PDB file of C-alpha atoms in Angstrom:
ATOM      1  CA  UNK A  33       0.147   0.031  -0.197  1.00  0.00           C
ATOM      2  CA  UNK A  34       1.455   3.443  -0.998  1.00  0.00           C
ATOM      3  CA  UNK A  35       0.128   7.060   0.921  1.00  0.00           C
ATOM      4  CA  UNK A  36       1.993   9.139  -1.604  1.00  0.00           C
ATOM      5  CA  UNK A  37       3.878  10.674  -4.721  1.00  0.00           C
ATOM      6  CA  UNK A  38       7.194  12.830  -4.722  1.00  0.00           C
ATOM      7  CA  UNK A  39      10.603  13.347  -6.509  1.00  0.00           C
ATOM      8  CA  UNK A  40       9.017  12.626 -10.079  1.00  0.00           C
ATOM      9  CA  UNK A  41      12.598  12.856 -12.129  1.00  0.00           C
ATOM     10  CA  UNK A  42      13.478  11.777 -15.593  1.00  0.00           C
ATOM     11  CA  UNK A  43      16.672  11.007 -17.864  1.00  0.00           C
ATOM     12  CA  UNK A  44      17.189  11.326 -21.491  1.00  0.00           C
ATOM     13  CA  UNK A  45      18.516   8.219 -22.936  1.00  0.00           C
ATOM     14  CA  UNK A  46      21.092   8.435 -25.626  1.00  0.00           C
ATOM     15  CA  UNK A  47      22.083   5.375 -28.592  1.00  0.00           C
ATOM     16  CA  UNK A  48      25.671   4.928 -29.688  1.00  0.00           C
ATOM     17  CA  UNK A  49      26.565   1.891 -31.906  1.00  0.00           C
ATOM     18  CA  UNK A  50      23.531   0.252 -30.805  1.00  0.00           C
ATOM     19  CA  UNK A  51      24.332   0.482 -27.061  1.00  0.00           C
ATOM     20  CA  UNK A  52      21.675   3.176 -24.826  1.00  0.00           C
ATOM     21  CA  UNK A  53      23.386   5.412 -22.385  1.00  0.00           C
ATOM     22  CA  UNK A  54      21.475   7.092 -19.161  1.00  0.00           C
ATOM     23  CA  UNK A  55      22.011  10.892 -19.552  1.00  0.00           C
ATOM     24  CA  UNK A  56      21.872  12.501 -15.886  1.00  0.00           C
ATOM     25  CA  UNK A  57      18.050  12.437 -13.962  1.00  0.00           C
ATOM     26  CA  UNK A  58      16.693  16.079 -13.846  1.00  0.00           C
ATOM     27  CA  UNK A  59      13.659  16.950 -11.529  1.00  0.00           C
ATOM     28  CA  UNK A  60      10.877  16.868 -14.202  1.00  0.00           C
ATOM     29  CA  UNK A  61       7.616  18.293 -12.386  1.00  0.00           C
ATOM     30  CA  UNK A  62       5.985  18.138  -8.654  1.00  0.00           C
ATOM     31  CA  UNK A  63       3.766  15.040  -8.972  1.00  0.00           C
ATOM     32  CA  UNK A  64       0.533  14.486  -8.251  1.00  0.00           C
ATOM     33  CA  UNK A  65      -0.585  10.760  -9.920  1.00  0.00           C
ATOM     34  CA  UNK A  66       1.398   8.325 -11.829  1.00  0.00           C
ATOM     35  CA  UNK A  67      -0.885   5.490 -13.510  1.00  0.00           C
ATOM     36  CA  UNK A  68       0.742   2.427 -14.937  1.00  0.00           C
ATOM     37  CA  UNK A  69      -0.823  -0.229 -17.058  1.00  0.00           C
ATOM     38  CA  UNK A  70       1.355  -2.943 -18.360  1.00  0.00           C
ATOM     39  CA  UNK A  71       0.674  -5.190 -21.383  1.00  0.00           C
ATOM     40  CA  UNK A  72       1.205  -8.831 -21.323  1.00  0.00           C
ATOM     41  CA  UNK A  73       1.797 -11.884 -24.139  1.00  0.00           C
ATOM     42  CA  UNK A  74       0.545 -15.101 -22.577  1.00  0.00           C
ATOM     43  CA  UNK A  75       0.442 -18.148 -23.932  1.00  0.00           C
ATOM     44  CA  UNK A  76      -0.533 -21.998 -23.199  1.00  0.00           C
ATOM     45  CA  UNK A  77       0.134 -25.313 -23.830  1.00  0.00           C
ATOM     46  CA  UNK A  78      -2.056 -27.857 -23.404  1.00  0.00           C
ATOM     47  CA  UNK A  79      -1.064 -31.313 -23.158  1.00  0.00           C
ATOM     48  CA  UNK A  80      -2.573 -34.569 -21.911  1.00  0.00           C
ATOM     49  CA  UNK A  81      -6.208 -32.836 -21.966  1.00  0.00           C
ATOM     50  CA  UNK A  82      -4.813 -30.383 -19.218  1.00  0.00           C
ATOM     51  CA  UNK A  83      -2.811 -27.429 -18.834  1.00  0.00           C
ATOM     52  CA  UNK A  84       1.109 -28.214 -19.351  1.00  0.00           C
ATOM     53  CA  UNK A  85       2.967 -24.745 -19.341  1.00  0.00           C
ATOM     54  CA  UNK A  86       1.945 -21.151 -19.226  1.00  0.00           C
ATOM     55  CA  UNK A  87       3.816 -17.876 -20.242  1.00  0.00           C
ATOM     56  CA  UNK A  88       3.291 -14.397 -19.707  1.00  0.00           C
ATOM     57  CA  UNK A  89       5.589 -11.925 -20.981  1.00  0.00           C
ATOM     58  CA  UNK A  90       5.434  -7.951 -20.451  1.00  0.00           C
ATOM     59  CA  UNK A  91       5.244  -5.874 -24.134  1.00  0.00           C
ATOM     60  CA  UNK A  92       4.869  -2.834 -23.382  1.00  0.00           C
ATOM     61  CA  UNK A  93       3.104  -0.368 -21.219  1.00  0.00           C
ATOM     62  CA  UNK A  94       0.995   2.977 -20.649  1.00  0.00           C
ATOM     63  CA  UNK A  95       2.481   5.374 -18.208  1.00  0.00           C
ATOM     64  CA  UNK A  96      -0.227   8.499 -17.015  1.00  0.00           C
ATOM     65  CA  UNK A  97       1.731  11.458 -15.079  1.00  0.00           C
ATOM     66  CA  UNK A  98      -0.691  13.916 -13.480  1.00  0.00           C
ATOM     67  CA  UNK A  99       1.884  16.743 -12.550  1.00  0.00           C
ATOM     68  CA  UNK A 100       1.327  20.386 -11.433  1.00  0.00           C
ATOM     69  CA  UNK A 101       3.169  22.150 -14.154  1.00  0.00           C
ATOM     70  CA  UNK A 102       5.908  21.613 -16.777  1.00  0.00           C
ATOM     71  CA  UNK A 103       8.526  24.195 -17.307  1.00  0.00           C
ATOM     72  CA  UNK A 104       8.714  25.100 -21.140  1.00  0.00           C
ATOM     73  CA  UNK A 105      12.803  23.249 -21.076  1.00  0.00           C
ATOM     74  CA  UNK A 106      11.568  20.031 -19.633  1.00  0.00           C
ATOM     75  CA  UNK A 107       8.618  19.707 -21.959  1.00  0.00           C
ATOM     76  CA  UNK A 108      11.181  20.344 -25.186  1.00  0.00           C
ATOM     77  CA  UNK A 109      13.500  17.963 -23.702  1.00  0.00           C
ATOM     78  CA  UNK A 110      10.570  15.251 -23.180  1.00  0.00           C
ATOM     79  CA  UNK A 111       9.264  15.679 -26.765  1.00  0.00           C
ATOM     80  CA  UNK A 112      11.849  16.587 -28.880  1.00  0.00           C
ATOM     81  CA  UNK A 113      10.842  20.457 -29.349  1.00  0.00           C
ATOM     82  CA  UNK A 114      13.024  23.568 -29.423  1.00  0.00           C
ATOM     83  CA  UNK A 115      12.797  26.513 -26.861  1.00  0.00           C
ATOM     84  CA  UNK A 116      13.556  29.863 -27.980  1.00  0.00           C
ATOM     85  CA  UNK A 117      13.694  32.846 -25.779  1.00  0.00           C
ATOM     86  CA  UNK A 118      11.569  30.205 -23.077  1.00  0.00           C
ATOM     87  CA  UNK A 119       8.984  29.558 -25.890  1.00  0.00           C
ATOM     88  CA  UNK A 120       8.370  26.005 -26.545  1.00  0.00           C
ATOM     89  CA  UNK A 121       8.717  26.020 -30.786  1.00  0.00           C
ATOM     90  CA  UNK A 122       6.160  23.186 -31.542  1.00  0.00           C
ATOM     91  CA  UNK A 123       6.566  21.459 -34.971  1.00  0.00           C
ATOM     92  CA  UNK A 124       4.914  18.555 -36.976  1.00  0.00           C
ATOM     93  CA  UNK A 125       7.987  16.424 -37.280  1.00  0.00           C
ATOM     94  CA  UNK A 126       9.198  16.481 -33.412  1.00  0.00           C
ATOM     95  CA  UNK A 127      10.231  13.353 -32.273  1.00  0.00           C
ATOM     96  CA  UNK A 128      10.127  12.564 -28.668  1.00  0.00           C
ATOM     97  CA  UNK A 129      13.510  10.608 -27.142  1.00  0.00           C
ATOM     98  CA  UNK A 130      12.953   7.667 -25.079  1.00  0.00           C
ATOM     99  CA  UNK A 131      13.742   8.313 -21.305  1.00  0.00           C
ATOM    100  CA  UNK A 132      13.982   6.771 -17.835  1.00  0.00           C
ATOM    101  CA  UNK A 133      11.212   7.626 -15.570  1.00  0.00           C
ATOM    102  CA  UNK A 134      11.878   7.480 -11.870  1.00  0.00           C
ATOM    103  CA  UNK A 135       9.918   8.591  -8.612  1.00  0.00           C
ATOM    104  CA  UNK A 136       9.046   7.308  -5.357  1.00  0.00           C
ATOM    105  CA  UNK A 137       5.853   6.545  -3.500  1.00  0.00           C
ATOM    106  CA  UNK A 138       5.761   6.519   0.607  1.00  0.00           C
ATOM    107  CA  UNK A 139       4.590   3.203   2.533  1.00  0.00           C
ATOM    108  CA  UNK A 140       3.965   2.366   5.790  1.00  0.00           C
ATOM    109  CA  UNK A 141       6.619   2.034   8.844  1.00  0.00           C
ATOM    110  CA  UNK A 142       8.685   5.065   7.145  1.00  0.00           C
ATOM    111  CA  UNK A 143       9.412   3.067   4.219  1.00  0.00           C
ATOM    112  CA  UNK A 144       9.136   4.072   0.239  1.00  0.00           C
ATOM    113  CA  UNK A 145       9.249   2.501  -2.861  1.00  0.00           C
ATOM    114  CA  UNK A 146      11.704   3.465  -5.401  1.00  0.00           C
ATOM    115  CA  UNK A 147      11.005   3.093  -9.073  1.00  0.00           C
ATOM    116  CA  UNK A 148      13.065   3.703 -12.135  1.00  0.00           C
ATOM    117  CA  UNK A 149      10.971   2.847 -15.437  1.00  0.00           C
ATOM    118  CA  UNK A 150      13.714   1.931 -17.901  1.00  0.00           C
ATOM    119  CA  UNK A 151      12.476   3.458 -21.812  1.00  0.00           C
ATOM    120  CA  UNK A 152       9.346   5.789 -21.637  1.00  0.00           C
ATOM    121  CA  UNK A 153       8.887   7.646 -24.978  1.00  0.00           C
ATOM    122  CA  UNK A 154       6.096  10.502 -24.377  1.00  0.00           C
ATOM    123  CA  UNK A 155       3.395  11.860 -26.575  1.00  0.00           C
ATOM    124  CA  UNK A 156       2.018  15.602 -26.695  1.00  0.00           C
ATOM    125  CA  UNK A 157       0.271  16.301 -23.301  1.00  0.00           C
ATOM    126  CA  UNK A 158      -3.784  16.818 -23.923  1.00  0.00           C
ATOM    127  CA  UNK A 159      -4.867  20.558 -22.596  1.00  0.00           C
ATOM    128  CA  UNK A 160      -8.278  21.785 -21.253  1.00  0.00           C
ATOM    129  CA  UNK A 161      -9.032  25.480 -20.121  1.00  0.00           C
ATOM    130  CA  UNK A 162     -11.728  26.843 -18.559  1.00  0.00           C
ATOM    131  CA  UNK A 163     -12.831  30.473 -17.606  1.00  0.00           C
ATOM    132  CA  UNK A 164     -12.720  31.456 -13.577  1.00  0.00           C
ATOM    133  CA  UNK A 165     -16.593  31.228 -12.152  1.00  0.00           C
ATOM    134  CA  UNK A 166     -17.738  31.246  -8.309  1.00  0.00           C
ATOM    135  CA  UNK A 167     -15.518  28.997  -7.712  1.00  0.00           C
ATOM    136  CA  UNK A 168     -12.329  28.168  -8.029  1.00  0.00           C
ATOM    137  CA  UNK A 169     -10.914  24.653 -10.506  1.00  0.00           C
ATOM    138  CA  UNK A 170      -7.301  24.098 -10.883  1.00  0.00           C
ATOM    139  CA  UNK A 171      -6.622  23.157 -14.444  1.00  0.00           C
ATOM    140  CA  UNK A 172      -3.178  20.465 -14.170  1.00  0.00           C
ATOM    141  CA  UNK A 173      -1.512  18.850 -17.162  1.00  0.00           C
ATOM    142  CA  UNK A 174      -1.357  15.295 -17.663  1.00  0.00           C
ATOM    143  CA  UNK A 175       0.978  13.774 -19.685  1.00  0.00           C
ATOM    144  CA  UNK A 176       1.185  10.433 -21.408  1.00  0.00           C
ATOM    145  CA  UNK A 177       4.141   7.766 -22.575  1.00  0.00           C
ATOM    146  CA  UNK A 178       4.307   4.573 -23.735  1.00  0.00           C
ATOM    147  CA  UNK A 179       6.500   2.043 -21.622  1.00  0.00           C
ATOM    148  CA  UNK A 180       9.113  -0.092 -23.493  1.00  0.00           C
ATOM    149  CA  UNK A 181      11.067  -3.084 -22.562  1.00  0.00           C
ATOM    150  CA  UNK A 182      15.648  -1.724 -23.116  1.00  0.00           C
ATOM    151  CA  UNK A 183      17.288  -2.975 -26.172  1.00  0.00           C
ATOM    152  CA  UNK A 184      20.320  -4.039 -24.331  1.00  0.00           C
ATOM    153  CA  UNK A 185      18.859  -6.123 -21.820  1.00  0.00           C
ATOM    154  CA  UNK A 186      14.949  -6.355 -22.056  1.00  0.00           C
ATOM    155  CA  UNK A 187      14.171  -5.390 -18.634  1.00  0.00           C
ATOM    156  CA  UNK A 188      11.425  -2.464 -18.150  1.00  0.00           C
ATOM    157  CA  UNK A 189      11.384  -1.548 -14.180  1.00  0.00           C
ATOM    158  CA  UNK A 190      14.024  -1.457 -11.391  1.00  0.00           C
ATOM    159  CA  UNK A 191      12.596  -1.045  -8.023  1.00  0.00           C
ATOM    160  CA  UNK A 192      13.450  -1.041  -4.626  1.00  0.00           C
ATOM    161  CA  UNK A 193      11.728  -0.538  -0.964  1.00  0.00           C
ATOM    162  CA  UNK A 194      13.409   0.275   1.809  1.00  0.00           C
ATOM    163  CA  UNK A 195      13.881   3.999   3.813  1.00  0.00           C
ATOM    164  CA  UNK A 196      15.631   7.526   2.506  1.00  0.00           C
ATOM    165  CA  UNK A 197      18.655   6.669   4.934  1.00  0.00           C
ATOM    166  CA  UNK A 198      19.209   3.408   2.907  1.00  0.00           C
ATOM    167  CA  UNK A 199      22.673   3.375   0.682  1.00  0.00           C
ATOM    168  CA  UNK A 200      20.334   2.287  -2.568  1.00  0.00           C
ATOM    169  CA  UNK A 201      17.716   4.692  -1.821  1.00  0.00           C
ATOM    170  CA  UNK A 202      19.983   7.938  -0.918  1.00  0.00           C
ATOM    171  CA  UNK A 203      21.576   7.576  -3.978  1.00  0.00           C
ATOM    172  CA  UNK A 204      18.405   6.295  -6.401  1.00  0.00           C
ATOM    173  CA  UNK A 205      17.791   9.635  -8.211  1.00  0.00           C
ATOM    174  CA  UNK A 206      21.401  10.468  -9.003  1.00  0.00           C
ATOM    175  CA  UNK A 207      22.001   8.118 -11.603  1.00  0.00           C
ATOM    176  CA  UNK A 208      19.232   5.830 -13.052  1.00  0.00           C
ATOM    177  CA  UNK A 209      19.151   2.228 -11.219  1.00  0.00           C
ATOM    178  CA  UNK A 210      19.065  -0.719 -13.463  1.00  0.00           C
ATOM    179  CA  UNK A 211      18.631  -4.529 -12.994  1.00  0.00           C
ATOM    180  CA  UNK A 212      22.140  -6.365 -12.600  1.00  0.00           C
ATOM    181  CA  UNK A 213      21.855 -10.020 -11.058  1.00  0.00           C
ATOM    182  CA  UNK A 214      23.544 -11.277  -8.474  1.00  0.00           C
ATOM    183  CA  UNK A 215      26.696 -13.714  -8.962  1.00  0.00           C
ATOM    184  CA  UNK A 216      25.882 -17.190 -10.046  1.00  0.00           C
ATOM    185  CA  UNK A 217      22.238 -16.153 -11.225  1.00  0.00           C
ATOM    186  CA  UNK A 218      20.596 -16.463 -14.249  1.00  0.00           C
ATOM    187  CA  UNK A 219      19.343 -12.293 -14.194  1.00  0.00           C
ATOM    188  CA  UNK A 220      15.763 -13.294 -15.655  1.00  0.00           C
ATOM    189  CA  UNK A 221      13.995 -11.040 -13.624  1.00  0.00           C
ATOM    190  CA  UNK A 222      12.241  -7.911 -14.038  1.00  0.00           C
ATOM    191  CA  UNK A 223      12.939  -5.772 -10.891  1.00  0.00           C
ATOM    192  CA  UNK A 224      16.090  -3.777 -10.372  1.00  0.00           C
ATOM    193  CA  UNK A 225      18.570  -5.142  -7.422  1.00  0.00           C
ATOM    194  CA  UNK A 226      18.818  -0.593  -7.160  1.00  0.00           C
ATOM    195  CA  UNK A 227      22.888  -0.405  -8.978  1.00  0.00           C
ATOM    196  CA  UNK A 228      23.764   2.027 -11.081  1.00  0.00           C
ATOM    197  CA  UNK A 229      23.858   2.272 -15.050  1.00  0.00           C
ATOM    198  CA  UNK A 230      27.228   1.639 -16.275  1.00  0.00           C
TER     199      UNK A 230
END
């Protein structure tokens, strides 16, 4: 069970000779909500009139972020746009880069769940406006992205549960955390061990 959401970060991914590299994480915005929907492919094998094997594999996901406000330079970097004197210049051929998205959610007992989504591509956010009436209604932006597996490892998320003073938690937003299998294991899991991307 989680009780809150804060510290929303992103890191731009660059591709060099087929290798993905994460940039330095930057604060995205003040977080309000984060919704994640995961899509899986499923296959079932029947033998002797019974289910013999069943496989479910992550294929993609949808990330929806409710935020207080996006600064122009953040919008430009997330959507592949240009900024001209603090004005975002929108073009029809803008191409959003792939980014990693990190945040933490408070749990009971003074612990937090720390998350890094490994490869996300955002779409142009929807906007709505409303004239001021007798009551005040805040209009806050929402931005949606598609979540993919990484090209190099095929992983899609790294997470960790602990207190802010833990070594892993304290450095969570200084660099994107990726999955690193323990010595002697196959490394088939999808959650992170809290180690930094090389």
